mmCIF file of C-alpha atoms in Angstrom:
data_model
loop_
_atom_site.group_PDB
_atom_site.id
_atom_site.type_symbol
_atom_site.label_atom_id
_atom_site.label_comp_id
_atom_site.label_asym_id
_atom_site.label_seq_id
_atom_site.Cartn_x
_atom_site.Cartn_y
_atom_site.Cartn_z
ATOM 1 C CA MET A 1 5.153 -54.094 49.203
ATOM 2 C CA ALA A 2 3.840 -57.657 49.304
ATOM 3 C CA ARG A 3 0.281 -56.430 49.754
ATOM 4 C CA LYS A 4 0.656 -53.958 46.894
ATOM 5 C CA THR A 5 2.061 -56.729 44.693
ATOM 6 C CA GLU A 6 -0.962 -58.885 45.456
ATOM 7 C CA ASP A 7 -3.427 -56.029 44.925
ATOM 8 C CA LEU A 8 -1.969 -55.217 41.505
ATOM 9 C CA GLY A 9 -2.595 -58.767 40.330
ATOM 10 C CA TYR A 10 0.942 -60.136 40.270
ATOM 11 C CA SER A 11 1.213 -63.865 40.895
ATOM 12 C CA THR A 12 4.506 -63.978 42.784
ATOM 13 C CA LEU A 13 6.916 -61.865 44.813
ATOM 14 C CA TYR A 14 10.528 -62.919 44.321
ATOM 15 C CA ILE A 15 13.655 -62.012 46.237
ATOM 16 C CA PRO A 16 17.244 -62.598 45.037
ATOM 17 C CA ASP A 17 20.112 -64.018 47.066
ATOM 18 C CA HIS A 18 23.138 -61.742 47.123
ATOM 19 C CA LEU A 19 25.391 -60.430 49.880
ATOM 20 C CA ASP A 20 24.836 -56.761 49.127
ATOM 21 C CA ASP A 21 22.117 -54.519 50.613
ATOM 22 C CA GLN A 22 19.095 -56.820 50.818
ATOM 23 C CA TRP A 23 17.104 -58.804 53.378
ATOM 24 C CA ALA A 24 17.790 -62.473 54.075
ATOM 25 C CA PRO A 25 15.580 -64.252 51.519
ATOM 26 C CA MET A 26 13.744 -66.940 53.487
ATOM 27 C CA ILE A 27 12.894 -64.667 56.416
ATOM 28 C CA ALA A 28 11.727 -61.888 54.109
ATOM 29 C CA LEU A 29 9.497 -64.278 52.178
ATOM 30 C CA THR A 30 7.969 -65.588 55.400
ATOM 31 C CA VAL A 31 6.940 -62.034 56.280
ATOM 32 C CA ALA A 32 5.552 -61.472 52.762
ATOM 33 C CA ALA A 33 3.523 -64.677 52.879
ATOM 34 C CA GLU A 34 2.137 -63.825 56.311
ATOM 35 C CA ALA A 35 1.023 -60.419 55.026
ATOM 36 C CA THR A 36 -0.915 -61.819 52.039
ATOM 37 C CA THR A 37 -3.447 -64.511 51.204
ATOM 38 C CA THR A 38 -3.049 -65.543 47.544
ATOM 39 C CA LEU A 39 0.375 -64.153 46.604
ATOM 40 C CA ARG A 40 3.032 -66.746 45.873
ATOM 41 C CA VAL A 41 6.537 -66.063 47.177
ATOM 42 C CA GLY A 42 9.826 -67.319 45.837
ATOM 43 C CA THR A 43 13.583 -67.087 45.540
ATOM 44 C CA LEU A 44 15.149 -65.960 42.270
ATOM 45 C CA VAL A 45 17.481 -67.594 42.988
ATOM 46 C CA LEU A 46 19.266 -69.025 46.029
ATOM 47 C CA ASP A 47 22.998 -69.615 45.518
ATOM 48 C CA ASN A 48 23.646 -73.305 46.112
ATOM 49 C CA ASP A 49 27.161 -72.577 47.397
ATOM 50 C CA PHE A 50 25.821 -70.604 50.362
ATOM 51 C CA ARG A 51 23.885 -73.468 52.004
ATOM 52 C CA HIS A 52 24.182 -77.218 52.532
ATOM 53 C CA PRO A 53 21.358 -79.108 50.752
ATOM 54 C CA VAL A 54 20.229 -81.057 53.843
ATOM 55 C CA ILE A 55 19.708 -77.793 55.745
ATOM 56 C CA LEU A 56 18.161 -76.041 52.753
ATOM 57 C CA ALA A 57 15.775 -78.930 52.057
ATOM 58 C CA LYS A 58 14.368 -78.531 55.573
ATOM 59 C CA GLU A 59 14.028 -74.748 55.164
ATOM 60 C CA ALA A 60 12.308 -75.061 51.772
ATOM 61 C CA ALA A 61 9.932 -77.769 53.019
ATOM 62 C CA THR A 62 9.084 -75.657 56.061
ATOM 63 C CA MET A 63 8.393 -72.652 53.818
ATOM 64 C CA ASP A 64 6.128 -74.813 51.659
ATOM 65 C CA VAL A 65 4.222 -75.886 54.762
ATOM 66 C CA VAL A 66 3.832 -72.467 56.393
ATOM 67 C CA THR A 67 2.738 -70.808 53.116
ATOM 68 C CA GLY A 68 0.243 -73.538 52.311
ATOM 69 C CA GLY A 69 2.035 -74.396 49.086
ATOM 70 C CA ARG A 70 2.634 -70.807 47.933
ATOM 71 C CA PHE A 71 6.434 -71.106 47.777
ATOM 72 C CA GLU A 72 8.473 -71.266 44.547
ATOM 73 C CA PHE A 73 11.957 -72.641 45.113
ATOM 74 C CA GLY A 74 14.440 -70.934 42.817
ATOM 75 C CA MET A 75 17.947 -72.422 42.875
ATOM 76 C CA GLY A 76 21.121 -71.478 41.044
ATOM 77 C CA ALA A 77 24.815 -72.306 40.904
ATOM 78 C CA GLY A 78 25.949 -68.772 41.776
ATOM 79 C CA TRP A 79 27.276 -66.203 39.340
ATOM 80 C CA MET A 80 28.033 -62.834 40.978
ATOM 81 C CA SER A 81 31.757 -62.686 41.619
ATOM 82 C CA THR A 82 31.482 -60.007 44.328
ATOM 83 C CA ASP A 83 29.408 -62.361 46.505
ATOM 84 C CA TYR A 84 32.275 -64.816 46.554
ATOM 85 C CA ALA A 85 35.021 -62.222 46.884
ATOM 86 C CA GLN A 86 33.559 -60.501 49.950
ATOM 87 C CA SER A 87 32.507 -63.714 51.714
ATOM 88 C CA GLY A 88 35.667 -65.695 51.056
ATOM 89 C CA ILE A 89 33.630 -68.585 49.678
ATOM 90 C CA PRO A 90 35.632 -70.137 46.820
ATOM 91 C CA MET A 91 34.131 -69.469 43.386
ATOM 92 C CA ASP A 92 34.834 -72.633 41.457
ATOM 93 C CA PRO A 93 34.563 -72.783 37.656
ATOM 94 C CA ALA A 94 30.999 -72.862 36.339
ATOM 95 C CA PRO A 95 31.014 -76.580 35.416
ATOM 96 C CA VAL A 96 31.951 -77.450 39.002
ATOM 97 C CA ARG A 97 29.322 -75.162 40.513
ATOM 98 C CA ILE A 98 26.619 -76.575 38.236
ATOM 99 C CA ALA A 99 27.622 -80.194 38.941
ATOM 100 C CA ARG A 100 27.482 -79.434 42.675
ATOM 101 C CA LEU A 101 24.013 -77.923 42.223
ATOM 102 C CA ALA A 102 22.865 -81.079 40.444
ATOM 103 C CA GLU A 103 23.948 -83.207 43.416
ATOM 104 C CA SER A 104 22.295 -80.799 45.817
ATOM 105 C CA LEU A 105 18.982 -81.040 43.964
ATOM 106 C CA GLN A 106 19.211 -84.829 43.993
ATOM 107 C CA ILE A 107 19.544 -84.808 47.779
ATOM 108 C CA MET A 108 16.706 -82.351 48.349
ATOM 109 C CA LYS A 109 14.319 -84.127 45.980
ATOM 110 C CA ALA A 110 14.967 -87.440 47.767
ATOM 111 C CA MET A 111 14.293 -85.879 51.162
ATOM 112 C CA TRP A 112 10.966 -84.492 49.921
ATOM 113 C CA THR A 113 9.764 -87.534 48.001
ATOM 114 C CA ASP A 114 11.279 -90.503 49.868
ATOM 115 C CA GLY A 115 11.590 -88.961 53.329
ATOM 116 C CA ARG A 116 15.327 -89.707 53.431
ATOM 117 C CA ALA A 117 18.370 -89.100 51.273
ATOM 118 C CA THR A 118 21.634 -90.975 50.871
ATOM 119 C CA LEU A 119 24.315 -89.913 48.412
ATOM 120 C CA ASP A 120 28.000 -90.673 48.130
ATOM 121 C CA GLY A 121 28.722 -88.007 45.572
ATOM 122 C CA GLU A 122 31.700 -86.029 44.383
ATOM 123 C CA TYR A 123 30.636 -82.948 46.363
ATOM 124 C CA TYR A 124 28.236 -84.229 49.040
ATOM 125 C CA GLN A 125 28.225 -87.320 51.238
ATOM 126 C CA VAL A 126 24.832 -87.756 52.896
ATOM 127 C CA ASP A 127 23.743 -90.788 54.909
ATOM 128 C CA THR A 128 19.980 -91.311 55.394
ATOM 129 C CA ALA A 129 19.304 -87.612 55.962
ATOM 130 C CA VAL A 130 15.765 -87.293 57.320
ATOM 131 C CA GLY A 131 13.386 -85.170 55.275
ATOM 132 C CA THR A 132 11.137 -83.460 57.789
ATOM 133 C CA PRO A 133 8.853 -81.684 57.664
ATOM 134 C CA GLN A 134 7.318 -83.182 54.554
ATOM 135 C CA PRO A 135 6.188 -80.503 52.072
ATOM 136 C CA VAL A 136 2.481 -80.028 51.476
ATOM 137 C CA THR A 137 3.228 -79.816 47.748
ATOM 138 C CA PRO A 138 3.729 -83.364 46.403
ATOM 139 C CA GLY A 139 7.388 -83.827 45.509
ATOM 140 C CA GLY A 140 8.335 -80.536 47.132
ATOM 141 C CA PRO A 141 7.906 -76.894 46.147
ATOM 142 C CA PRO A 142 8.049 -76.178 42.404
ATOM 143 C CA LEU A 143 11.643 -75.774 41.309
ATOM 144 C CA VAL A 144 12.780 -72.709 39.356
ATOM 145 C CA ILE A 145 16.186 -72.911 37.659
ATOM 146 C CA GLY A 146 17.499 -70.374 35.215
ATOM 147 C CA GLY A 147 20.500 -69.090 33.392
ATOM 148 C CA GLY A 148 21.950 -68.294 30.025
ATOM 149 C CA SER A 149 24.392 -71.132 29.351
ATOM 150 C CA LYS A 150 23.659 -74.488 27.752
ATOM 151 C CA ARG A 151 24.984 -76.375 30.767
ATOM 152 C CA ILE A 152 22.686 -74.763 33.352
ATOM 153 C CA LEU A 153 19.671 -74.738 31.035
ATOM 154 C CA THR A 154 20.185 -78.437 30.348
ATOM 155 C CA LEU A 155 19.983 -79.043 34.104
ATOM 156 C CA ALA A 156 16.909 -76.810 34.269
ATOM 157 C CA GLY A 157 15.202 -78.779 31.512
ATOM 158 C CA GLN A 158 15.954 -82.032 33.314
ATOM 159 C CA CYS A 159 14.916 -80.984 36.826
ATOM 160 C CA ALA A 160 12.830 -77.815 37.007
ATOM 161 C CA GLU A 161 9.167 -76.999 36.695
ATOM 162 C CA VAL A 162 9.970 -73.399 35.723
ATOM 163 C CA VAL A 163 12.902 -72.530 33.431
ATOM 164 C CA SER A 164 14.014 -68.915 33.825
ATOM 165 C CA ILE A 165 15.880 -67.605 30.776
ATOM 166 C CA VAL A 166 18.400 -64.789 31.272
ATOM 167 C CA PRO A 167 21.358 -63.486 29.267
ATOM 168 C CA SER A 168 24.693 -65.174 29.825
ATOM 169 C CA LEU A 169 26.178 -64.119 33.177
ATOM 170 C CA ALA A 170 29.493 -65.876 32.675
ATOM 171 C CA ALA A 171 31.395 -62.629 33.279
ATOM 172 C CA GLY A 172 30.309 -62.639 36.938
ATOM 173 C CA PHE A 173 28.679 -59.216 36.696
ATOM 174 C CA VAL A 174 26.133 -57.393 34.543
ATOM 175 C CA GLY A 175 28.059 -55.468 31.915
ATOM 176 C CA ALA A 176 27.780 -54.204 28.364
ATOM 177 C CA GLU A 177 28.015 -57.737 26.970
ATOM 178 C CA VAL A 178 24.537 -58.514 28.308
ATOM 179 C CA ALA A 179 22.940 -56.585 25.425
ATOM 180 C CA ALA A 180 24.539 -58.782 22.769
ATOM 181 C CA GLU A 181 23.416 -61.842 24.730
ATOM 182 C CA SER A 182 19.819 -60.585 24.784
ATOM 183 C CA VAL A 183 18.902 -60.708 21.106
ATOM 184 C CA VAL A 184 15.890 -62.852 20.345
ATOM 185 C CA GLU A 185 17.886 -65.439 18.371
ATOM 186 C CA LYS A 186 19.970 -66.307 21.428
ATOM 187 C CA TYR A 187 16.835 -66.590 23.544
ATOM 188 C CA SER A 188 15.335 -68.975 21.025
ATOM 189 C CA ASP A 189 18.455 -71.158 21.329
ATOM 190 C CA ARG A 190 18.212 -71.145 25.134
ATOM 191 C CA VAL A 191 14.594 -72.245 25.100
ATOM 192 C CA LYS A 192 15.518 -75.077 22.730
ATOM 193 C CA TRP A 193 18.361 -76.268 24.996
ATOM 194 C CA ALA A 194 15.971 -76.622 27.930
ATOM 195 C CA ARG A 195 13.227 -78.259 25.870
ATOM 196 C CA ASP A 196 15.667 -80.750 24.331
ATOM 197 C CA ALA A 197 16.985 -81.680 27.787
ATOM 198 C CA ALA A 198 13.451 -82.133 29.140
ATOM 199 C CA GLY A 199 12.608 -84.860 26.638
ATOM 200 C CA ASP A 200 9.103 -86.217 27.169
ATOM 201 C CA ARG A 201 8.308 -83.567 29.791
ATOM 202 C CA ALA A 202 9.180 -80.604 27.541
ATOM 203 C CA ASP A 203 5.547 -79.533 27.212
ATOM 204 C CA GLN A 204 5.207 -79.451 31.007
ATOM 205 C CA LEU A 205 7.882 -76.768 31.429
ATOM 206 C CA GLU A 206 6.898 -73.189 32.131
ATOM 207 C CA PHE A 207 9.267 -70.647 30.608
ATOM 208 C CA GLN A 208 10.078 -67.518 32.532
ATOM 209 C CA CYS A 209 11.698 -64.353 31.179
ATOM 210 C CA TRP A 210 13.559 -61.827 33.339
ATOM 211 C CA THR A 211 13.309 -58.231 32.118
ATOM 212 C CA ALA A 212 15.796 -55.387 32.484
ATOM 213 C CA ALA A 213 14.105 -52.440 30.739
ATOM 214 C CA VAL A 214 10.370 -51.897 31.285
ATOM 215 C CA SER A 215 8.575 -48.646 30.547
ATOM 216 C CA VAL A 216 4.999 -47.715 29.673
ATOM 217 C CA VAL A 217 5.365 -44.844 27.189
ATOM 218 C CA PRO A 218 3.495 -43.546 24.116
ATOM 219 C CA ASN A 219 6.621 -43.200 21.926
ATOM 220 C CA ALA A 220 8.310 -46.600 21.951
ATOM 221 C CA SER A 221 9.888 -46.232 18.503
ATOM 222 C CA GLU A 222 11.642 -43.034 19.559
ATOM 223 C CA VAL A 223 12.880 -44.683 22.739
ATOM 224 C CA PHE A 224 14.317 -47.614 20.797
ATOM 225 C CA GLU A 225 16.028 -45.247 18.347
ATOM 226 C CA MET A 226 17.591 -43.354 21.242
ATOM 227 C CA MET A 227 18.635 -46.373 23.360
ATOM 228 C CA ALA A 228 19.837 -48.831 20.730
ATOM 229 C CA PRO A 229 23.255 -47.272 19.927
ATOM 230 C CA ALA A 230 24.268 -47.399 23.600
ATOM 231 C CA PHE A 231 23.818 -51.180 23.537
ATOM 232 C CA GLY A 232 25.360 -51.802 20.133
ATOM 233 C CA LEU A 233 22.052 -53.032 18.743
ATOM 234 C CA SER A 234 19.715 -51.822 16.040
ATOM 235 C CA PRO A 235 16.361 -50.384 17.161
ATOM 236 C CA GLN A 236 14.683 -53.481 15.744
ATOM 237 C CA GLN A 237 16.980 -55.814 17.716
ATOM 238 C CA LEU A 238 16.368 -53.890 20.929
ATOM 239 C CA ALA A 239 12.599 -53.906 20.437
ATOM 240 C CA ALA A 240 12.638 -57.671 19.912
ATOM 241 C CA ALA A 241 14.958 -58.427 22.853
ATOM 242 C CA PRO A 242 12.958 -60.401 25.460
ATOM 243 C CA ILE A 243 14.528 -58.448 28.340
ATOM 244 C CA VAL A 244 12.853 -55.254 27.033
ATOM 245 C CA LEU A 245 9.200 -54.209 27.454
ATOM 246 C CA ILE A 246 8.603 -50.680 26.189
ATOM 247 C CA GLY A 247 5.426 -49.176 24.704
ATOM 248 C CA THR A 248 1.837 -48.376 25.502
ATOM 249 C CA VAL A 249 -0.254 -50.729 27.605
ATOM 250 C CA GLU A 250 -1.719 -52.194 24.427
ATOM 251 C CA GLU A 251 1.664 -52.522 22.695
ATOM 252 C CA ILE A 252 3.262 -54.256 25.676
ATOM 253 C CA GLY A 253 0.286 -56.610 25.904
ATOM 254 C CA GLU A 254 0.679 -57.515 22.237
ATOM 255 C CA THR A 255 4.430 -58.015 22.697
ATOM 256 C CA LEU A 256 3.897 -60.380 25.617
ATOM 257 C CA GLN A 257 1.342 -62.415 23.694
ATOM 258 C CA LYS A 258 3.703 -62.637 20.714
ATOM 259 C CA ARG A 259 6.577 -63.816 22.923
ATOM 260 C CA ARG A 260 4.355 -66.432 24.493
ATOM 261 C CA GLU A 261 3.354 -67.740 21.065
ATOM 262 C CA GLU A 262 6.838 -67.657 19.515
ATOM 263 C CA LEU A 263 9.144 -68.429 22.458
ATOM 264 C CA GLY A 264 6.831 -69.958 25.048
ATOM 265 C CA PHE A 265 7.300 -67.245 27.684
ATOM 266 C CA SER A 266 4.262 -67.248 29.968
ATOM 267 C CA TYR A 267 5.994 -66.026 33.139
ATOM 268 C CA ILE A 268 7.444 -62.502 33.072
ATOM 269 C CA VAL A 269 9.586 -61.041 35.865
ATOM 270 C CA VAL A 270 9.833 -57.266 36.378
ATOM 271 C CA HIS A 271 11.632 -55.209 38.983
ATOM 272 C CA GLU A 272 9.940 -53.454 41.884
ATOM 273 C CA ALA A 273 10.483 -50.029 40.280
ATOM 274 C CA GLU A 274 8.229 -50.946 37.338
ATOM 275 C CA MET A 275 5.604 -52.783 39.381
ATOM 276 C CA GLU A 276 2.941 -50.078 39.484
ATOM 277 C CA ALA A 277 3.511 -48.840 35.941
ATOM 278 C CA LEU A 278 2.905 -52.327 34.561
ATOM 279 C CA GLY A 279 -0.268 -52.834 36.609
ATOM 280 C CA PRO A 280 -2.595 -51.814 33.731
ATOM 281 C CA VAL A 281 -0.913 -54.368 31.467
ATOM 282 C CA ILE A 282 -1.685 -57.107 33.974
ATOM 283 C CA ALA A 283 -5.297 -55.966 34.121
ATOM 284 C CA GLU A 284 -5.457 -55.961 30.304
ATOM 285 C CA LEU A 285 -4.077 -59.488 29.988
ATOM 286 C CA ALA A 286 -5.807 -61.092 32.980
ATOM 287 C CA GLY A 287 -7.224 -64.427 31.957
ATOM 288 C CA THR A 288 -5.638 -64.496 28.485
#
């Protein structure tokens, strides 16, 4: 799959971090990187509550070294309630999880940039933790943080190189409410939250958009008319929702260019099932 991803022109192969039927992320990405030459590999995203930051900093730095700088380090505060329920790991309220993530990032960044980290925080107490190996990427692998709430996107704007915008996942699962959270107006607000938090570095952020419905078809308007009632949206709202990419190769290409111009999305994430179908779109847009 990694080789096919590379051959089709995709920039990066991501793997999530859940406790259902999937491979362990860091080991899987090592295999993918070994099997390819230019493909970047990344986590979208690791749950901070599953790993201590001193241990994770070493793993991420090692991945950066062994991939020659092809690793993208996606981190999150956790959101899927079933992960916590089946593992017995306490699922604290979102503000606590996000504050703990902020401390974790502080520790890891110090280990990568200063070689050691010390923090007497509310959630972590670290005393001169040694940051080896040192990453080959200055400052550590590029950080990807995403979400749909103002609190997590504020942290993303402050800390990340890549801000991944998704619908609100406050419910702890993907349900019907995701559609209402996916209208373009809400996405515009989320981009603004991250940009405002970034301050002087706002123009350095790369904005990423996760997609849920991708289909290359000749009759997009009919598809929107048919699908929209199930999501409680108008066909026009569904067509404009950033999580949706439906149309011909040319129409999808135009949609992506429009979203880049209007919302700043230059990094689009699709699922494995749509990978081959979207290949011609990548070829059409290459270099634009």
